[in-house]
Tab-separated table of C-alpha atoms and ligand atoms in Angstrom:
chain	number	residue	atom	x	y	z
A	1	UNK	CA	-7.567	-24.662	14.886
A	2	UNK	CA	-7.894	-22.920	18.361
A	3	UNK	CA	-6.779	-23.702	21.704
A	4	UNK	CA	-9.692	-24.704	23.549
A	5	UNK	CA	-8.826	-22.423	26.605
A	6	UNK	CA	-8.300	-19.270	24.462
A	7	UNK	CA	-10.610	-16.524	24.499
A	8	UNK	CA	-11.915	-14.288	21.489
A	9	UNK	CA	-9.900	-11.046	21.809
A	10	UNK	CA	-12.986	-8.957	20.769
A	11	UNK	CA	-16.032	-10.631	22.585
A	12	UNK	CA	-14.456	-13.090	25.058
A	13	UNK	CA	-16.078	-16.030	23.732
A	14	UNK	CA	-14.092	-19.417	23.144
A	15	UNK	CA	-11.580	-18.736	20.361
A	16	UNK	CA	-11.975	-20.465	16.911
A	17	UNK	CA	-8.695	-19.633	15.555
A	18	UNK	CA	-5.492	-18.295	17.246
A	19	UNK	CA	-3.178	-16.501	14.808
A	20	UNK	CA	0.248	-16.385	15.998
A	21	UNK	CA	1.693	-14.020	13.522
A	22	UNK	CA	-0.783	-11.297	14.793
A	23	UNK	CA	-0.953	-12.359	18.547
A	24	UNK	CA	-4.704	-12.676	17.978
A	25	UNK	CA	-7.249	-15.138	18.674
A	26	UNK	CA	-11.010	-14.838	17.337
A	27	UNK	CA	-14.144	-16.679	17.810
A	28	UNK	CA	-16.230	-18.091	14.774
A	29	UNK	CA	-18.440	-14.934	14.841
A	30	UNK	CA	-15.802	-12.187	15.054
A	31	UNK	CA	-13.239	-13.943	12.768
A	32	UNK	CA	-15.233	-13.581	9.487
A	33	UNK	CA	-15.749	-9.935	9.731
A	34	UNK	CA	-12.001	-9.473	10.575
A	35	UNK	CA	-10.900	-11.454	7.631
A	36	UNK	CA	-12.886	-9.545	5.145
A	37	UNK	CA	-11.554	-6.426	6.643
A	38	UNK	CA	-8.076	-7.733	5.992
A	39	UNK	CA	-8.881	-8.667	2.389
A	40	UNK	CA	-10.781	-5.221	2.034
A	41	UNK	CA	-7.492	-3.603	3.243
A	42	UNK	CA	-5.339	-5.723	0.635
A	43	UNK	CA	-7.616	-4.537	-2.035
A	44	UNK	CA	-7.183	-0.836	-1.117
A	45	UNK	CA	-3.596	-0.975	-0.367
A	46	UNK	CA	-2.846	-2.242	-4.004
A	47	UNK	CA	-5.646	-0.435	-5.710
A	48	UNK	CA	-6.799	-3.877	-6.836
A	49	UNK	CA	-10.430	-3.028	-7.434
A	50	UNK	CA	-13.006	0.065	-7.880
A	51	UNK	CA	-16.626	-0.181	-6.878
A	52	UNK	CA	-17.768	-0.251	-10.282
A	53	UNK	CA	-15.283	-2.894	-11.748
A	54	UNK	CA	-17.053	-5.808	-13.565
A	55	UNK	CA	-15.165	-8.719	-11.795
A	56	UNK	CA	-14.683	-12.221	-13.059
A	57	UNK	CA	-13.437	-14.705	-10.393
A	58	UNK	CA	-11.733	-17.704	-11.469
A	59	UNK	CA	-13.079	-20.487	-9.234
A	60	UNK	CA	-11.697	-23.975	-8.859
A	61	UNK	CA	-14.116	-25.035	-6.492
A	62	UNK	CA	-11.520	-24.938	-3.651
A	63	UNK	CA	-11.437	-22.962	-0.591
A	64	UNK	CA	-9.271	-20.064	-1.637
A	65	UNK	CA	-11.257	-19.241	-4.925
A	66	UNK	CA	-14.738	-19.801	-3.302
A	67	UNK	CA	-13.713	-17.606	-0.311
A	68	UNK	CA	-12.461	-14.921	-2.286
A	69	UNK	CA	-15.753	-14.922	-4.183
A	70	UNK	CA	-17.736	-14.823	-0.962
A	71	UNK	CA	-15.850	-12.097	0.354
A	72	UNK	CA	-16.113	-9.979	-2.848
A	73	UNK	CA	-20.032	-10.428	-2.979
A	74	UNK	CA	-20.310	-9.519	0.593
A	75	UNK	CA	-18.298	-6.555	-0.003
A	76	UNK	CA	-20.798	-5.570	-2.756
A	77	UNK	CA	-18.790	-6.083	-5.704
A	78	UNK	CA	-20.399	-7.286	-9.077
A	79	UNK	CA	-18.747	-10.391	-9.301
A	80	UNK	CA	-19.315	-13.256	-11.701
A	81	UNK	CA	-17.215	-16.415	-11.685
A	82	UNK	CA	-15.722	-18.659	-14.187
A	83	UNK	CA	-15.131	-22.500	-13.688
A	84	UNK	CA	-12.852	-24.270	-16.151
A	85	UNK	CA	-13.635	-27.904	-16.436
A	86	UNK	CA	-10.387	-29.492	-17.273
A	87	UNK	CA	-11.764	-32.865	-17.310
A	88	UNK	CA	-9.521	-34.590	-14.575
A	89	UNK	CA	-11.185	-37.868	-14.042
A	90	UNK	CA	-9.139	-39.095	-10.866
A	91	UNK	CA	-11.778	-39.645	-8.245
A	92	UNK	CA	-14.151	-37.493	-9.683
A	93	UNK	CA	-11.918	-34.552	-9.282
A	94	UNK	CA	-13.438	-32.101	-12.030
A	95	UNK	CA	-16.831	-33.342	-11.331
A	96	UNK	CA	-16.817	-32.780	-7.566
A	97	UNK	CA	-14.927	-29.313	-7.845
A	98	UNK	CA	-17.589	-28.278	-10.629
A	99	UNK	CA	-20.478	-29.102	-8.207
A	100	UNK	CA	-19.056	-27.285	-5.387
A	101	UNK	CA	-18.693	-24.100	-7.625
A	102	UNK	CA	-21.996	-24.217	-9.091
A	103	UNK	CA	-23.981	-25.207	-5.554
A	104	UNK	CA	-22.126	-21.825	-4.272
A	105	UNK	CA	-23.214	-19.681	-6.992
A	106	UNK	CA	-26.786	-21.175	-6.643
A	107	UNK	CA	-27.129	-20.435	-2.829
A	108	UNK	CA	-25.952	-16.863	-3.457
A	109	UNK	CA	-27.928	-16.152	-6.692
A	110	UNK	CA	-24.678	-15.448	-8.228
A	111	UNK	CA	-23.507	-16.370	-11.797
A	112	UNK	CA	-20.887	-19.060	-12.443
A	113	UNK	CA	-19.935	-19.509	-16.066
A	114	UNK	CA	-18.407	-23.002	-17.039
A	115	UNK	CA	-16.237	-23.507	-19.924
A	116	UNK	CA	-15.248	-27.303	-20.616
A	117	UNK	CA	-11.929	-27.779	-22.249
A	118	UNK	CA	-13.339	-30.908	-23.915
A	119	UNK	CA	-16.371	-29.500	-25.246
A	120	UNK	CA	-14.731	-26.761	-26.565
A	121	UNK	CA	-11.424	-28.185	-27.880
A	122	UNK	CA	-12.161	-31.588	-28.216
A	123	UNK	CA	-9.957	-33.144	-25.648
A	124	UNK	CA	-9.766	-32.889	-21.985
A	125	UNK	CA	-6.263	-31.671	-20.355
A	126	UNK	CA	-5.213	-35.273	-19.379
A	127	UNK	CA	-6.141	-36.495	-23.143
A	128	UNK	CA	-4.315	-33.452	-24.523
A	129	UNK	CA	-1.144	-34.428	-22.332
A	130	UNK	CA	-1.101	-37.782	-23.490
A	131	UNK	CA	-1.324	-36.796	-27.069
A	132	UNK	CA	1.251	-34.195	-27.012
A	133	UNK	CA	3.455	-36.998	-25.261
A	134	UNK	CA	6.901	-36.473	-23.832
A	135	UNK	CA	7.666	-33.259	-22.067
A	136	UNK	CA	4.183	-32.404	-21.476
A	137	UNK	CA	3.106	-32.796	-17.820
A	138	UNK	CA	-0.520	-32.583	-16.976
A	139	UNK	CA	0.378	-29.505	-14.742
A	140	UNK	CA	2.242	-27.370	-16.852
A	141	UNK	CA	-0.277	-27.933	-19.721
A	142	UNK	CA	-3.112	-27.258	-17.205
A	143	UNK	CA	-1.516	-23.957	-16.296
A	144	UNK	CA	-1.274	-22.851	-19.893
A	145	UNK	CA	-4.853	-23.733	-20.661
A	146	UNK	CA	-6.103	-22.168	-17.526
A	147	UNK	CA	-4.306	-18.909	-18.142
A	148	UNK	CA	-5.436	-18.876	-21.837
A	149	UNK	CA	-9.235	-19.494	-21.053
A	150	UNK	CA	-9.413	-17.108	-18.124
A	151	UNK	CA	-7.828	-14.272	-20.069
A	152	UNK	CA	-9.570	-14.904	-23.243
A	153	UNK	CA	-13.039	-15.259	-21.133
A	154	UNK	CA	-12.391	-12.232	-19.089
A	155	UNK	CA	-11.359	-10.104	-22.166
A	156	UNK	CA	-14.301	-11.212	-24.522
A	157	UNK	CA	-16.934	-10.966	-21.675
A	158	UNK	CA	-16.000	-7.242	-21.056
A	159	UNK	CA	-14.774	-7.952	-17.482
A	160	UNK	CA	-12.478	-5.271	-16.180
A	161	UNK	CA	-10.582	-7.451	-13.852
A	162	UNK	CA	-9.804	-11.115	-13.372
A	163	UNK	CA	-9.307	-12.368	-9.666
A	164	UNK	CA	-7.848	-15.492	-8.726
A	165	UNK	CA	-7.695	-17.153	-5.076
A	166	UNK	CA	-3.840	-17.184	-4.684
A	167	UNK	CA	-3.056	-16.990	-1.097
A	168	UNK	CA	0.190	-15.999	0.724
A	169	UNK	CA	1.377	-19.529	0.970
A	170	UNK	CA	1.141	-19.873	-2.693
A	171	UNK	CA	3.022	-16.624	-3.359
A	172	UNK	CA	5.649	-17.203	-0.737
A	173	UNK	CA	6.247	-20.787	-2.327
A	174	UNK	CA	6.415	-19.421	-5.837
A	175	UNK	CA	8.774	-16.579	-4.562
A	176	UNK	CA	11.034	-19.201	-2.903
A	177	UNK	CA	10.999	-21.187	-5.843
A	178	UNK	CA	12.130	-18.142	-8.203
A	179	UNK	CA	14.817	-16.837	-5.826
A	180	UNK	CA	16.427	-20.231	-5.301
A	181	UNK	CA	16.834	-20.532	-9.027
A	182	UNK	CA	17.329	-16.794	-9.388
A	183	UNK	CA	14.817	-15.977	-12.087
A	184	UNK	CA	14.811	-12.239	-12.745
A	185	UNK	CA	11.956	-12.433	-15.167
A	186	UNK	CA	9.674	-14.142	-12.941
A	187	UNK	CA	10.596	-11.978	-9.999
A	188	UNK	CA	10.190	-8.813	-11.900
A	189	UNK	CA	6.561	-9.937	-12.820
A	190	UNK	CA	5.617	-11.657	-9.446
A	191	UNK	CA	2.986	-9.124	-8.014
A	192	UNK	CA	-0.616	-8.914	-6.383
A	193	UNK	CA	-1.507	-6.841	-9.282
A	194	UNK	CA	-0.725	-7.485	-13.040
A	195	UNK	CA	-1.802	-4.462	-15.227
A	196	UNK	CA	-3.553	-5.290	-18.580
A	197	UNK	CA	-0.737	-3.711	-20.543
A	198	UNK	CA	-1.561	-4.929	-24.030
A	199	UNK	CA	-4.672	-5.318	-26.173
A	200	UNK	CA	-6.347	-8.565	-25.524
A	201	UNK	CA	-4.869	-9.098	-21.718
A	202	UNK	CA	-7.055	-8.962	-18.891
A	203	UNK	CA	-5.930	-7.124	-15.643
A	204	UNK	CA	-5.182	-9.680	-12.864
A	205	UNK	CA	-5.545	-9.443	-9.261
A	206	UNK	CA	-4.877	-11.672	-6.011
A	207	UNK	CA	-7.118	-10.323	-3.120
A	208	UNK	CA	-5.821	-13.057	-0.799
A	209	UNK	CA	-2.305	-12.645	-1.335
A	210	UNK	CA	-1.701	-11.400	2.231
A	211	UNK	CA	-3.895	-14.370	4.063
A	212	UNK	CA	-2.277	-17.541	4.987
A	213	UNK	CA	-3.635	-20.847	3.668
A	214	UNK	CA	-4.847	-21.806	7.162
A	215	UNK	CA	-6.668	-18.502	7.661
A	216	UNK	CA	-8.569	-18.888	4.366
A	217	UNK	CA	-9.214	-22.457	5.253
A	218	UNK	CA	-10.601	-21.197	8.741
A	219	UNK	CA	-12.707	-18.630	6.871
A	220	UNK	CA	-14.277	-21.287	4.403
A	221	UNK	CA	-15.085	-23.649	7.417
A	222	UNK	CA	-16.572	-20.917	9.699
A	223	UNK	CA	-18.632	-19.575	6.892
A	224	UNK	CA	-19.745	-23.049	5.965
A	225	UNK	CA	-18.443	-22.941	2.569
A	226	UNK	CA	-18.540	-26.460	1.019
A	227	UNK	CA	-15.221	-26.807	-1.007
A	228	UNK	CA	-13.131	-29.718	-2.357
A	229	UNK	CA	-10.539	-30.524	-0.148
A	230	UNK	CA	-8.274	-32.733	-2.138
A	231	UNK	CA	-5.383	-31.185	-4.022
A	232	UNK	CA	-5.744	-31.956	-7.720
A	233	UNK	CA	-4.200	-35.470	-8.045
A	234	UNK	CA	-1.612	-34.380	-10.453
A	235	UNK	CA	-0.269	-31.597	-8.045
A	236	UNK	CA	0.509	-34.105	-5.467
A	237	UNK	CA	4.337	-33.977	-4.893
A	238	UNK	CA	4.745	-30.787	-6.875
A	239	UNK	CA	7.627	-28.713	-5.887
A	240	UNK	CA	5.719	-25.889	-4.643
A	241	UNK	CA	4.036	-28.194	-1.960
A	242	UNK	CA	7.561	-28.931	-0.826
A	243	UNK	CA	8.341	-25.168	-0.372
A	244	UNK	CA	5.013	-24.579	1.475
A	245	UNK	CA	6.153	-27.274	3.939
A	246	UNK	CA	9.621	-25.749	4.593
A	247	UNK	CA	7.948	-22.081	4.886
A	248	UNK	CA	5.667	-23.528	7.312
A	249	UNK	CA	8.588	-25.002	9.433
A	250	UNK	CA	10.174	-21.464	9.378
A	251	UNK	CA	6.784	-19.984	10.390
A	252	UNK	CA	6.438	-22.551	13.205
A	253	UNK	CA	9.708	-21.192	14.818
A	254	UNK	CA	9.185	-17.785	13.708
A	255	UNK	CA	5.531	-16.602	13.567
A	256	UNK	CA	5.139	-13.961	10.730
A	257	UNK	CA	8.360	-15.038	8.857
A	258	UNK	CA	6.305	-16.376	6.003
A	259	UNK	CA	4.336	-13.217	5.547
A	260	UNK	CA	7.682	-11.158	5.947
A	261	UNK	CA	9.526	-12.979	3.090
A	262	UNK	CA	6.676	-12.016	0.713
A	263	UNK	CA	5.804	-8.652	2.011
A	264	UNK	CA	9.490	-7.442	2.203
A	265	UNK	CA	9.896	-8.827	-1.527
A	266	UNK	CA	7.159	-6.500	-2.525
A	267	UNK	CA	8.335	-3.590	-0.527
A	268	UNK	CA	12.038	-3.713	-1.728
A	269	UNK	CA	10.604	-4.003	-5.301
A	270	UNK	CA	8.185	-1.203	-4.899
A	271	UNK	CA	10.790	1.189	-3.291
A	272	UNK	CA	13.312	0.462	-5.951
A	273	UNK	CA	15.719	-0.951	-3.459
A	274	UNK	CA	15.976	-4.115	-5.539
A	275	UNK	CA	15.333	-4.335	-9.223
A	276	UNK	CA	14.685	-7.401	-11.520
A	277	UNK	CA	14.892	-6.852	-15.091
A	278	UNK	CA	12.559	-8.710	-17.176
A	279	UNK	CA	14.914	-9.098	-20.051
A	280	UNK	CA	14.268	-7.658	-23.421
A	281	UNK	CA	11.193	-6.077	-24.193
A	282	UNK	CA	9.789	-8.346	-26.741
A	283	UNK	CA	6.755	-7.120	-28.771
A	284	UNK	CA	3.404	-8.679	-28.551
A	285	UNK	CA	1.115	-9.399	-31.417
A	286	UNK	CA	-2.183	-11.039	-31.620
A	287	UNK	CA	-2.060	-14.655	-32.207
A	288	UNK	CA	-3.359	-15.552	-35.785
A	289	UNK	CA	-5.889	-18.024	-34.648
A	290	UNK	CA	-7.261	-16.928	-31.269
A	291	UNK	CA	-6.129	-13.226	-31.135
A	292	UNK	CA	-4.735	-13.159	-27.753
A	293	UNK	CA	-1.433	-11.346	-27.355
A	294	UNK	CA	1.744	-13.626	-27.670
A	295	UNK	CA	5.487	-13.191	-28.352
A	296	UNK	CA	5.588	-16.006	-30.461
A	297	UNK	CA	5.387	-15.417	-34.293
A	298	UNK	CA	2.348	-16.909	-35.694
A	299	UNK	CA	0.200	-18.837	-33.291
A	300	UNK	CA	0.263	-18.604	-29.479
A	301	UNK	CA	1.526	-21.449	-27.235
A	302	UNK	CA	-2.099	-22.448	-26.483
A	303	UNK	CA	-3.019	-22.517	-30.113
A	304	UNK	CA	0.036	-24.452	-31.067
A	305	UNK	CA	-0.994	-27.264	-28.412
A	306	UNK	CA	-4.008	-28.053	-30.478
A	307	UNK	CA	-2.268	-28.466	-33.860
A	308	UNK	CA	-2.040	-32.046	-34.832
A	309	UNK	CA	1.244	-32.002	-36.999
A	310	UNK	CA	3.400	-30.460	-34.646
A	311	UNK	CA	4.986	-31.165	-31.098
A	312	UNK	CA	3.564	-28.025	-29.501
A	313	UNK	CA	6.256	-26.401	-27.224
A	314	UNK	CA	5.149	-24.137	-24.489
A	315	UNK	CA	6.778	-20.663	-24.440
B	1	AMP	P1	-3.906	-23.116	-8.918
B	1	AMP	O1	-3.164	-22.975	-9.972
B	1	AMP	O2	-4.469	-24.503	-8.984
B	1	AMP	O3	-3.065	-23.166	-7.708
B	1	AMP	O4	-5.084	-22.222	-8.530
B	1	AMP	C1	-4.820	-20.884	-8.598
B	1	AMP	C2	-6.020	-20.030	-8.843
B	1	AMP	O5	-6.374	-20.235	-10.102
B	1	AMP	C3	-7.190	-20.463	-8.033
B	1	AMP	O6	-7.284	-19.873	-6.775
B	1	AMP	C4	-8.324	-20.044	-8.986
B	1	AMP	O7	-8.675	-18.636	-8.927
B	1	AMP	C5	-8.015	-20.280	-10.199
B	1	AMP	N1	-8.253	-21.817	-10.801
B	1	AMP	C6	-7.687	-22.897	-10.498
B	1	AMP	N2	-8.391	-23.989	-11.036
B	1	AMP	C7	-9.194	-23.266	-11.659
B	1	AMP	C8	-10.501	-23.994	-12.647
B	1	AMP	N3	-10.355	-25.209	-12.907
B	1	AMP	N4	-11.236	-23.169	-13.296
B	1	AMP	C9	-11.357	-21.707	-12.890
B	1	AMP	N5	-10.176	-21.158	-12.070
B	1	AMP	C10	-9.338	-21.948	-11.627
B	2	ZN	ZN1	-3.787	-18.367	-29.959
C-alpha cells in the first residue's frame, strides 16, 4: 500500500498508505483517525445520521460493511447489524461471511441479527434462482431479496435508518453504468441518502460513499478487522467490476478523477444544473402479502418470486 520511504504527514513515522488524490501519506496510527474523520464529515455533509438515530447496518462480512459498522460504533452511534444468510454454498461463501460478521459483533459486544433466507422462506437464493429458471440470474434475485429483507427488517424493528457499506468505487461504477446507458430514472435516484418517503420504507444512507475501496481496505487492515476477502462467486465477471477497472485506470493517470466523476454528478444534481426526471410518479401501495410498498398491483416483486404457479418476474 505505502511506499517504504514515505513518511506520515502527521507524525513522521513510516507511512502505511499513500493517497495520491489527497497528496497525503499516513502511518497505521494516524490513518484510522483520519478515516473516521472523513466518514464523520460525509455523515454531516449529507445530513445522514442524528445522534439519537437507531441505526441498522446491513453487514455482508466484507470490508466495507464491517468497517462502516466499526466507525459508527466508535463514533458513538447506537448501531445494530443485520446479516442476511443467502445460502450461497460455493467455497463456504455464506458460512464464512456469517462467521466474520458474528465474530466482529461478539468482539465489540454489539448486536448482529441474522435472517436466513432458507429458514424463513424455504429456499436459499441459488435454489430459488434454479426453481425460477431462465432469466433469473442469481445476482439480480439476490439484490431483490436483500433489498426486501433489509427494508422489512429495518421497518419492523423500528430502526430509523438503514446503513449500507457502499464505497465510492461502487457508486462511481453504478454511475458509469447508468450514464453509459442514459438511465434517467436510476440517475435521479442515485444518492448518498434515500429518504423514507413512503409508509413501510426505511431511510437509507451510505456513509462510505466518498471513500475509495482501497482506503476502506486499508482501514480494515490497519484496524485488524477480519473480513471475507472473496467476492461473492456469483459476482465474478459482473459488469460493475469491469467499470471499476476502467475507473481505476483513469484514476491511475489522473489521481482524484474517480471521486470527481461522482461528486461533480452529485453537485450538479443538487444545484439543479442537471435534472433527471424519474418518470411518471407511480402511486405506491402496500403489498397484499408482506405489506411493503410496491408499484405493482397485488403482490410486490419479492412476494411474486415465491409463488409456485407463476414465472415471477422482477419489477
Ligand atoms: P453488494 O450488493 O454485495 O455490493 O453489497 C452492498 C451492501 O449491501 C454492503 O455494503 C452491505 O451493506 C449490504 N449487504 C450485502 N450483502 C449483505 C448480506 N448478505 N447481508 C446483509 N447486508 C448485505
Ligand atoms: Zn410483498
